[in-house]
């Protein structure tokens, strides 16, 4: 699951590996099906689904194959000024198809023009009214939509106290075009706000905004693209949880380690005293080859491998381990917050010898055991050609 949301918002949503959307505070979920010329494609049952993040932030793209192209769904959050998830469905193929917006687990569904009400609250604003629809139990809707017998005409208000309603709304999408939907994240509005879908920010603009947010903290450049991608994703996840009522302690600690001081202060204030005391991570065994998949643990492990401080005396170890696959490739770390002040350093290579450049607080001892076990300095700034690294 990938979390999407806006910075500072308490409302977030989750996107699964097939592109389905789960609005955590609402109780219902949203899926997408594609009707091409040859057959219907339900991403949850397709082998051709691929998913990626745009710039590693909380902007998720999910693609499924259709004849001669793809159906591409992009999901991201924005404040406009309401808390929204924006869904874009792009037809990246030479032929038209139909997209079905499928609401699952609702207690009540109704529709009027381009507005869909879910559980008697505004749920979704669409670019235009649906051309066809189906409502009922999940298996009934599946048969109607995929069997080509979805209905037309006014949508009948439908309710079920047990929350077993599935409603599908069908929209034709011409070739090489896209369709946009605005989905409420709060579920608090009984009437639909006036939203001009054409003026909402696009995915590229939101991704650029997240780039700016991530650049506020400790910045690093590592020669491993996979680790960099996981790192940026974990940073975004941590920032999204800072305003939640009960943020995870590991993510809060990660925020602090990576220099997001304002968000960390907000998040620590939302933790119980018990949660703070119980969080005691062991980072001693962290290696680049065995990084955690948990975002909070991953943030703390990478920080520990890059910059580890001694809490009892002004000593800092950087690059405790330098993987053999990184030899000949540089590393940069800018503005790492420590107990003793901000630390920055870089590694450049001259043949088989690494050169270290550093900028540390006055009075701090710096060592770099992953590159040269004998190197120690107390100079606040400098550069040094280290011993040849044979490991």
Short mmCIF file of C-alpha atoms in Angstrom, two decimals:
data_model
loop_
_atom_site.label_atom_id
_atom_site.label_comp_id
_atom_site.label_asym_id
_atom_site.label_seq_id
_atom_site.Cartn_x
_atom_site.Cartn_y
_atom_site.Cartn_z
CA UNK A 1 0.00 0.00 0.00
CA UNK A 2 1.17 3.53 -0.78
CA UNK A 3 -0.14 6.40 1.33
CA UNK A 4 -1.19 9.60 -0.45
CA UNK A 5 -2.22 12.88 1.12
CA UNK A 6 -1.35 16.54 1.49
CA UNK A 7 1.28 17.88 3.87
CA UNK A 8 -0.27 18.83 7.20
CA UNK A 9 -3.54 17.02 6.54
CA UNK A 10 -5.02 14.49 8.96
CA UNK A 11 -6.85 12.76 6.11
CA UNK A 12 -4.94 10.35 3.92
CA UNK A 13 -5.75 7.47 1.61
CA UNK A 14 -4.03 4.25 0.59
CA UNK A 15 -3.47 3.01 -2.95
CA UNK A 16 -2.94 -0.74 -3.31
CA UNK A 17 -0.64 -2.42 -5.84
CA UNK A 18 -3.52 -2.63 -8.35
CA UNK A 19 -4.60 1.01 -8.08
CA UNK A 20 -7.61 0.58 -5.79
CA UNK A 21 -8.15 3.47 -3.38
CA UNK A 22 -8.96 3.08 0.31
CA UNK A 23 -10.09 6.23 2.12
CA UNK A 24 -9.21 5.33 5.69
CA UNK A 25 -11.63 7.70 7.44
CA UNK A 26 -14.59 6.85 5.20
CA UNK A 27 -14.99 3.07 5.25
CA UNK A 28 -15.59 2.58 1.54
CA UNK A 29 -13.11 1.95 -1.25
CA UNK A 30 -12.83 2.81 -4.92
CA UNK A 31 -11.71 0.55 -7.75
CA UNK A 32 -11.36 0.98 -11.54
CA UNK A 33 -12.23 -1.37 -14.39
CA UNK A 34 -11.47 -0.87 -18.08
CA UNK A 35 -13.75 -1.97 -20.90
CA UNK A 36 -11.79 -2.25 -24.16
CA UNK A 37 -12.97 -3.53 -27.55
CA UNK A 38 -12.02 -7.13 -26.80
CA UNK A 39 -12.98 -7.52 -23.11
CA UNK A 40 -13.21 -5.93 -19.68
CA UNK A 41 -10.06 -5.66 -17.59
CA UNK A 42 -10.28 -5.64 -13.80
CA UNK A 43 -6.78 -4.62 -12.59
CA UNK A 44 -7.13 -6.76 -9.45
CA UNK A 45 -7.27 -9.80 -11.75
CA UNK A 46 -4.81 -8.76 -14.48
CA UNK A 47 -1.19 -9.85 -14.88
CA UNK A 48 -0.19 -6.77 -16.89
CA UNK A 49 -0.53 -4.23 -14.06
CA UNK A 50 2.54 -2.06 -13.35
CA UNK A 51 2.86 0.62 -10.71
CA UNK A 52 5.32 3.42 -10.00
CA UNK A 53 5.67 6.67 -8.10
CA UNK A 54 6.21 10.01 -9.77
CA UNK A 55 9.50 11.40 -8.42
CA UNK A 56 9.21 8.90 -5.53
CA UNK A 57 6.58 11.07 -3.82
CA UNK A 58 2.96 10.25 -2.96
CA UNK A 59 1.86 10.45 -6.60
CA UNK A 60 1.02 6.93 -7.78
CA UNK A 61 0.68 5.73 -11.37
CA UNK A 62 -0.89 2.37 -12.14
CA UNK A 63 -1.02 1.05 -15.70
CA UNK A 64 -2.85 -1.93 -17.19
CA UNK A 65 -2.43 -3.19 -20.75
CA UNK A 66 -5.20 -2.69 -23.29
CA UNK A 67 -4.94 -3.42 -27.04
CA UNK A 68 -1.97 -1.46 -28.48
CA UNK A 69 -1.44 0.61 -25.34
CA UNK A 70 -2.23 1.21 -21.68
CA UNK A 71 -4.93 2.52 -19.42
CA UNK A 72 -3.08 4.66 -16.88
CA UNK A 73 -4.49 5.78 -13.56
CA UNK A 74 -2.75 8.52 -11.58
CA UNK A 75 -3.74 9.13 -7.95
CA UNK A 76 -2.58 11.98 -5.73
CA UNK A 77 -3.92 14.36 -3.09
CA UNK A 78 -4.39 18.12 -3.13
CA UNK A 79 -6.04 20.89 -1.18
CA UNK A 80 -8.20 22.93 -3.53
CA UNK A 81 -9.21 24.11 -0.85
CA UNK A 82 -11.02 20.90 0.12
CA UNK A 83 -9.12 17.74 1.04
CA UNK A 84 -9.19 15.80 -2.22
CA UNK A 85 -7.79 12.79 -3.95
CA UNK A 86 -7.49 13.46 -7.66
CA UNK A 87 -7.85 10.49 -9.97
CA UNK A 88 -6.87 10.78 -13.60
CA UNK A 89 -7.55 7.96 -16.06
CA UNK A 90 -5.57 8.31 -19.26
CA UNK A 91 -6.28 6.35 -22.43
CA UNK A 92 -2.78 5.82 -23.81
CA UNK A 93 -3.95 3.70 -26.73
CA UNK A 94 -5.25 4.31 -30.28
CA UNK A 95 -8.80 3.13 -29.51
CA UNK A 96 -11.53 4.36 -27.16
CA UNK A 97 -12.36 2.46 -23.99
CA UNK A 98 -14.78 2.72 -21.07
CA UNK A 99 -13.66 3.23 -17.48
CA UNK A 100 -15.87 2.03 -14.65
CA UNK A 101 -15.53 3.87 -11.35
CA UNK A 102 -16.46 1.17 -8.83
CA UNK A 103 -17.49 2.09 -5.27
CA UNK A 104 -17.30 -0.79 -2.79
CA UNK A 105 -18.50 -1.24 0.78
CA UNK A 106 -20.88 1.73 0.87
CA UNK A 107 -23.99 2.01 3.04
CA UNK A 108 -25.73 4.41 0.66
CA UNK A 109 -25.07 5.58 -2.92
CA UNK A 110 -26.82 8.24 -4.97
CA UNK A 111 -25.92 10.29 -8.03
CA UNK A 112 -27.12 13.53 -9.57
CA UNK A 113 -25.55 14.90 -12.75
CA UNK A 114 -21.77 14.83 -12.18
CA UNK A 115 -21.92 14.34 -8.40
CA UNK A 116 -21.84 10.98 -6.61
CA UNK A 117 -22.98 10.88 -2.98
CA UNK A 118 -21.65 8.06 -0.78
CA UNK A 119 -23.01 7.32 2.68
CA UNK A 120 -25.15 10.46 2.34
CA UNK A 121 -22.12 12.70 1.96
CA UNK A 122 -20.46 14.23 -1.06
CA UNK A 123 -18.08 11.60 -2.35
CA UNK A 124 -16.96 12.21 -5.94
CA UNK A 125 -17.19 14.97 -8.53
CA UNK A 126 -16.81 13.76 -12.11
CA UNK A 127 -16.03 15.66 -15.29
CA UNK A 128 -19.40 14.69 -16.74
CA UNK A 129 -22.34 12.47 -15.79
CA UNK A 130 -21.83 8.73 -16.17
CA UNK A 131 -23.15 7.25 -19.42
CA UNK A 132 -24.24 4.00 -17.71
CA UNK A 133 -24.32 2.57 -14.22
CA UNK A 134 -24.86 -0.56 -12.15
CA UNK A 135 -25.64 -0.95 -8.45
CA UNK A 136 -26.20 -3.90 -6.11
CA UNK A 137 -24.13 -6.67 -4.56
CA UNK A 138 -20.56 -7.04 -5.82
CA UNK A 139 -21.17 -10.17 -7.92
CA UNK A 140 -24.28 -8.63 -9.53
CA UNK A 141 -22.42 -5.48 -10.57
CA UNK A 142 -19.51 -7.53 -11.91
CA UNK A 143 -21.88 -9.53 -14.13
CA UNK A 144 -23.77 -6.47 -15.36
CA UNK A 145 -20.75 -4.33 -16.17
CA UNK A 146 -18.50 -7.00 -17.65
CA UNK A 147 -21.47 -8.60 -19.42
CA UNK A 148 -22.33 -5.34 -21.17
CA UNK A 149 -25.75 -4.91 -19.55
CA UNK A 150 -25.07 -1.84 -17.37
CA UNK A 151 -28.10 0.42 -17.19
CA UNK A 152 -28.92 3.95 -18.39
CA UNK A 153 -31.31 6.60 -17.10
CA UNK A 154 -31.66 8.14 -13.61
CA UNK A 155 -29.66 6.46 -10.87
CA UNK A 156 -31.85 5.01 -8.09
CA UNK A 157 -30.82 5.97 -4.53
CA UNK A 158 -29.64 2.74 -2.91
CA UNK A 159 -29.05 1.99 0.78
CA UNK A 160 -27.86 -0.97 2.85
CA UNK A 161 -27.06 -0.59 6.56
CA UNK A 162 -24.57 -3.44 6.43
CA UNK A 163 -22.39 -1.55 3.93
CA UNK A 164 -22.59 -4.13 1.15
CA UNK A 165 -23.37 -1.81 -1.76
CA UNK A 166 -21.23 -1.85 -4.89
CA UNK A 167 -21.91 0.89 -7.40
CA UNK A 168 -20.25 1.23 -10.82
CA UNK A 169 -20.35 4.39 -12.92
CA UNK A 170 -19.21 4.09 -16.55
CA UNK A 171 -17.49 6.81 -18.58
CA UNK A 172 -16.25 6.56 -22.18
CA UNK A 173 -12.68 7.80 -22.69
CA UNK A 174 -11.57 8.68 -26.23
CA UNK A 175 -8.14 7.59 -27.45
CA UNK A 176 -5.16 9.64 -26.22
CA UNK A 177 -7.32 11.59 -23.76
CA UNK A 178 -7.80 11.53 -20.00
CA UNK A 179 -10.67 11.80 -17.53
CA UNK A 180 -10.41 13.43 -14.10
CA UNK A 181 -12.27 12.77 -10.82
CA UNK A 182 -12.16 14.63 -7.48
CA UNK A 183 -12.74 12.38 -4.45
CA UNK A 184 -13.51 13.67 -0.97
CA UNK A 185 -10.97 12.67 1.67
CA UNK A 186 -12.96 13.93 4.64
CA UNK A 187 -16.48 12.69 3.92
CA UNK A 188 -17.88 15.58 5.94
CA UNK A 189 -19.75 17.63 3.32
CA UNK A 190 -23.45 16.88 2.86
CA UNK A 191 -23.58 19.09 -0.23
CA UNK A 192 -21.08 19.06 -3.05
CA UNK A 193 -18.64 21.99 -3.21
CA UNK A 194 -18.22 23.88 -6.46
CA UNK A 195 -15.09 22.34 -7.99
CA UNK A 196 -13.68 23.14 -11.41
CA UNK A 197 -11.81 19.94 -12.22
CA UNK A 198 -9.88 21.63 -15.02
CA UNK A 199 -8.18 24.02 -12.57
CA UNK A 200 -7.01 21.40 -10.06
CA UNK A 201 -3.22 20.90 -9.91
CA UNK A 202 -1.84 18.20 -12.15
CA UNK A 203 0.35 15.31 -11.06
CA UNK A 204 3.60 16.94 -12.22
CA UNK A 205 2.90 20.08 -10.16
CA UNK A 206 2.16 18.01 -7.05
CA UNK A 207 5.32 15.97 -7.57
CA UNK A 208 7.39 19.18 -7.84
CA UNK A 209 5.83 20.39 -4.61
CA UNK A 210 6.90 17.20 -2.86
CA UNK A 211 10.41 17.60 -4.25
CA UNK A 212 10.53 20.98 -2.51
CA UNK A 213 9.21 19.53 0.75
CA UNK A 214 11.80 16.73 0.79
CA UNK A 215 14.64 19.16 0.06
CA UNK A 216 14.00 20.96 3.37
CA UNK A 217 15.59 18.20 5.43
CA UNK A 218 18.86 16.32 5.38
CA UNK A 219 19.81 15.86 1.72
CA UNK A 220 21.83 12.94 0.41
CA UNK A 221 23.04 11.60 -2.90
CA UNK A 222 23.83 7.88 -2.98
CA UNK A 223 25.05 5.76 -5.93
CA UNK A 224 22.21 3.24 -5.48
CA UNK A 225 19.03 4.32 -7.30
CA UNK A 226 16.89 1.72 -5.54
CA UNK A 227 17.94 2.90 -2.08
CA UNK A 228 17.42 6.55 -3.08
CA UNK A 229 13.92 5.76 -4.30
CA UNK A 230 13.04 3.88 -1.09
CA UNK A 231 14.51 6.71 0.99
CA UNK A 232 12.47 9.44 -0.69
CA UNK A 233 9.31 7.35 -0.45
CA UNK A 234 9.92 6.79 3.26
CA UNK A 235 10.48 10.51 3.82
CA UNK A 236 7.16 11.30 2.15
CA UNK A 237 5.40 8.64 4.24
CA UNK A 238 6.85 10.12 7.43
CA UNK A 239 5.77 13.65 6.51
CA UNK A 240 2.25 12.45 5.76
CA UNK A 241 1.91 10.84 9.20
CA UNK A 242 3.13 13.83 11.20
CA UNK A 243 -0.34 15.36 11.63
CA UNK A 244 -2.20 12.12 12.38
CA UNK A 245 -3.67 11.55 15.83
CA UNK A 246 -1.43 8.57 16.59
CA UNK A 247 1.66 8.68 14.38
CA UNK A 248 3.99 5.70 14.44
CA UNK A 249 6.99 6.35 16.77
CA UNK A 250 9.50 5.04 14.22
CA UNK A 251 8.30 7.53 11.61
CA UNK A 252 8.40 10.38 14.11
CA UNK A 253 11.98 9.50 15.03
CA UNK A 254 12.78 9.35 11.32
CA UNK A 255 11.46 12.88 10.85
CA UNK A 256 13.76 14.12 13.60
CA UNK A 257 16.77 12.24 12.22
CA UNK A 258 16.26 13.76 8.79
CA UNK A 259 15.86 17.37 9.89
CA UNK A 260 12.12 17.87 9.56
CA UNK A 261 12.03 19.65 12.92
CA UNK A 262 8.62 21.33 12.75
CA UNK A 263 6.84 18.16 11.67
CA UNK A 264 8.73 16.08 14.24
CA UNK A 265 7.72 18.46 17.06
CA UNK A 266 4.06 18.23 15.99
CA UNK A 267 4.21 14.47 15.77
CA UNK A 268 6.01 13.94 19.11
CA UNK A 269 3.27 15.99 20.80
CA UNK A 270 0.67 13.56 19.46
CA UNK A 271 2.42 10.50 20.88
CA UNK A 272 1.56 9.12 24.30
CA UNK A 273 4.27 8.98 26.93
CA UNK A 274 4.07 5.20 26.83
CA UNK A 275 4.63 5.11 23.06
CA UNK A 276 7.69 7.33 23.39
CA UNK A 277 9.22 5.19 26.12
CA UNK A 278 8.56 1.89 24.37
CA UNK A 279 10.33 2.92 21.16
CA UNK A 280 13.93 1.76 21.55
CA UNK A 281 15.29 0.71 18.14
CA UNK A 282 18.49 -1.30 17.81
CA UNK A 283 20.46 0.09 14.87
CA UNK A 284 23.75 -1.69 15.58
CA UNK A 285 23.18 -4.40 12.96
CA UNK A 286 22.07 -2.13 10.12
CA UNK A 287 23.71 -2.73 6.74
CA UNK A 288 23.09 -1.38 3.26
CA UNK A 289 22.34 -4.89 2.05
CA UNK A 290 19.60 -5.58 4.63
CA UNK A 291 17.65 -2.35 4.95
CA UNK A 292 14.18 -2.61 6.42
CA UNK A 293 11.09 -2.28 4.22
CA UNK A 294 9.35 -0.43 7.07
CA UNK A 295 9.60 3.30 6.20
CA UNK A 296 10.42 4.49 9.72
CA UNK A 297 13.06 1.83 10.34
CA UNK A 298 14.57 2.42 6.91
CA UNK A 299 14.96 6.15 7.61
CA UNK A 300 16.69 5.48 10.90
CA UNK A 301 18.96 2.77 9.47
CA UNK A 302 20.14 4.88 6.53
CA UNK A 303 20.78 7.84 8.80
CA UNK A 304 22.79 5.63 11.18
CA UNK A 305 24.88 4.23 8.33
CA UNK A 306 25.59 7.72 7.00
CA UNK A 307 26.00 9.71 10.23
CA UNK A 308 26.20 8.08 13.67
CA UNK A 309 26.78 10.30 16.70
CA UNK A 310 28.04 9.44 20.16
CA UNK A 311 25.52 10.83 22.70
CA UNK A 312 28.12 10.98 25.48
CA UNK A 313 30.96 12.84 23.77
CA UNK A 314 31.40 14.92 20.60
CA UNK A 315 32.34 12.11 18.24
CA UNK A 316 30.72 11.39 14.89
CA UNK A 317 31.24 8.43 12.56
CA UNK A 318 30.24 8.87 8.93
CA UNK A 319 29.93 6.08 6.36
CA UNK A 320 30.23 3.25 8.85
CA UNK A 321 30.03 0.86 5.89
CA UNK A 322 30.83 1.55 2.23
CA UNK A 323 29.52 -1.23 -0.05
CA UNK A 324 32.01 -2.66 -2.52
CA UNK A 325 29.52 -1.92 -5.33
CA UNK A 326 29.85 1.79 -4.54
CA UNK A 327 33.62 1.89 -5.08
CA UNK A 328 34.52 4.62 -7.54
CA UNK A 329 31.16 6.34 -7.03
CA UNK A 330 30.62 9.38 -4.85
CA UNK A 331 28.38 10.12 -1.88
CA UNK A 332 27.06 13.46 -0.63
CA UNK A 333 25.40 14.35 2.67
CA UNK A 334 24.23 17.89 3.39
CA UNK A 335 23.07 19.39 6.71
CA UNK A 336 22.71 16.27 8.83
CA UNK A 337 21.39 17.40 12.22
CA UNK A 338 23.31 16.01 15.20
CA UNK A 339 23.55 16.67 18.93
CA UNK A 340 26.69 18.70 18.21
CA UNK A 341 25.46 20.69 15.20
CA UNK A 342 25.07 20.29 11.45
CA UNK A 343 27.34 17.86 9.58
CA UNK A 344 28.05 17.78 5.83
CA UNK A 345 30.51 15.68 3.85
CA UNK A 346 31.19 14.23 0.42
CA UNK A 347 33.28 11.43 -1.06
CA UNK A 348 35.01 11.64 -4.44
CA UNK A 349 37.32 9.03 -5.96
CA UNK A 350 40.81 9.36 -7.42
CA UNK A 351 41.49 5.96 -8.93
CA UNK A 352 41.26 3.46 -6.07
CA UNK A 353 41.60 6.13 -3.37
CA UNK A 354 38.61 7.99 -1.90
CA UNK A 355 38.84 11.69 -1.08
CA UNK A 356 36.78 12.97 1.86
CA UNK A 357 35.50 16.55 2.09
CA UNK A 358 33.88 17.61 5.38
CA UNK A 359 32.27 20.48 7.26
CA UNK A 360 31.58 19.71 10.95
CA UNK A 361 31.02 21.68 14.17
CA UNK A 362 34.04 22.99 16.07
CA UNK A 363 35.32 20.56 18.69
CA UNK A 364 33.80 17.43 17.13
CA UNK A 365 35.89 14.39 16.26
CA UNK A 366 35.15 12.86 12.85
CA UNK A 367 36.00 9.35 11.65
CA UNK A 368 35.04 7.37 8.55
CA UNK A 369 35.43 3.65 9.41
CA UNK A 370 33.82 2.38 6.21
CA UNK A 371 36.58 3.91 4.07
CA UNK A 372 39.67 4.38 6.26
CA UNK A 373 39.73 2.90 9.77
CA UNK A 374 42.78 5.00 10.72
CA UNK A 375 41.44 8.41 9.71
CA UNK A 376 40.40 10.76 12.55
CA UNK A 377 40.18 14.55 12.50
CA UNK A 378 39.01 17.45 14.63
CA UNK A 379 39.43 20.03 11.91
CA UNK A 380 36.06 21.78 11.32
CA UNK A 381 36.56 21.85 7.55
CA UNK A 382 38.89 20.11 5.20
CA UNK A 383 39.61 17.53 2.54
CA UNK A 384 41.82 14.47 2.64
CA UNK A 385 42.85 11.72 0.26
CA UNK A 386 42.21 8.57 2.26
CA UNK A 387 44.01 5.25 2.13
CA UNK A 388 43.22 2.94 -0.77
CA UNK A 389 40.10 0.92 -0.03
CA UNK A 390 40.72 -2.75 -0.83
CA UNK A 391 37.52 -4.23 0.66
#
